[in-house]
Amino acid sequence: LDVPSLLLIPVITLCSQVLVLSIVGFGFLLLVSCGNVKEESMAHFVSQAPEDLNVRGILRTFEYRESEYYYLAFYIFMMFWLFEIVGALCQFMLIYTVEIWYFVPYKSGSKRDIPSGLLLRGAMLGLLCHMGSIAMGACLVATLRLFRMIGSVLAKQQEKQNNAVGSATAKCCVCVLTCFERFVKVINKNAYMDVAMHSNTFCTAASESFKWMMGEILSVSVLNGVTWVLQAAGIGTVSVAGAGGTYLLIKTVPMFSDPGQETFVPNPEAICIAAAVISALVAWSFMMVFDIVSDTILFCFVIDQHTHSTLFNWDSYAPPGLRKLMDKHSAPTVPKGLFK
């Protein structure tokens, strides 16, 4: 690995998002506690209660004014937004690092003189120079995710009320929002690539990156297909290895296999399934890094290929395997007027 620090991205993303959620979650609890406390007595639950039965504090709820409901709704949206901003910033760090790596020329068959501290530089660049673009993309995803969750809650409520029409309508809305959310995530990823390379605004970067990638739609499709196969193979392999290792551990270690031990596991199948799920989640986080890296390299290659005549010598930047793939599957012509 030329840049082994990329393997830290899933850990950095997870720790950052957990930290942000912990802070804003504490603030949300403080905001919830600002409501007026309403006490319910025993008489509220007993239909024929004695007159002297006035046991209070059985149930406590909060009552809010109309303005306080607006505060709560705004705070919930900000929680979603900050969560997505942290994820987008980590994604920008990864993209920036890969783009710097790509444009380091090959020498003697390998990339040398790669700058150090690229993740930190990417974080500083994102925070100080491109926070508006990152926040814009995160706002779109946060809004769609919030509405999708609201739609899911409404669908469950309609099911409890046996309202088939309302439930089906809510589920259709959730499906559309989910599809649109995935599309926006792809647009955001491509936009961050252009922002990191050309320092365009978010909307301009989204438009320009879409044009660049559409110019190599065949190669993009082939690379995405290969990436998907590798992701599926990686997640499946790690899941099987995790489940197999857990089963072997349970069957060979006496403290788990001996019925006389307190830690004996009588049903290892459930433990193995849990291990497989956990292994798949861990593998998925690293496969997402692989997906972003492959897309970023392809974006750099497309930019490099269409500008090398004046700016770059693309033979010295592109990985040999990618050059062969692009030479084999690239479109024979580029639509006129697509590239400036």
Coordinates of C-alpha atoms in Angstrom, one line a residue, residues 18 70 90 109 116 118 125 130 134 139 165 187-188 190 193 195 205 211 219 232 240 256 259 269 293 297 305 333:
V18 CA -19.9 8.7 17.6
Y70 CA -40.2 24.0 16.5
C90 CA -14.1 12.1 6.1
G109 CA 7.4 1.1 -11.7
S116 CA 3.1 12.7 4.1
L118 CA -2.3 13.7 3.4
L125 CA -8.5 21.9 3.4
H130 CA -14.5 23.8 1.2
I134 CA -19.3 19.7 2.1
C139 CA -27.7 18.9 3.9
V165 CA -54.0 2.5 1.4
I187 CA -23.7 12.9 -7.0
N188 CA -22.1 14.1 -3.8
N190 CA -18.4 12.9 -7.7
M193 CA -13.9 14.8 -6.3
V195 CA -14.2 20.2 -5.5
A205 CA -18.6 20.6 -9.2
K211 CA -20.2 15.6 -17.5
S219 CA -15.5 2.4 -18.7
A232 CA -19.2 -8.8 -2.7
V240 CA -17.2 -16.9 6.1
F256 CA -16.5 -23.2 25.4
P259 CA -20.3 -29.0 29.1
E269 CA -24.8 -21.7 15.4
V293 CA -10.8 5.0 -4.0
I297 CA -8.8 7.0 -9.5
Q305 CA -6.7 11.7 -20.3
T333 CA -15.4 9.0 -29.5

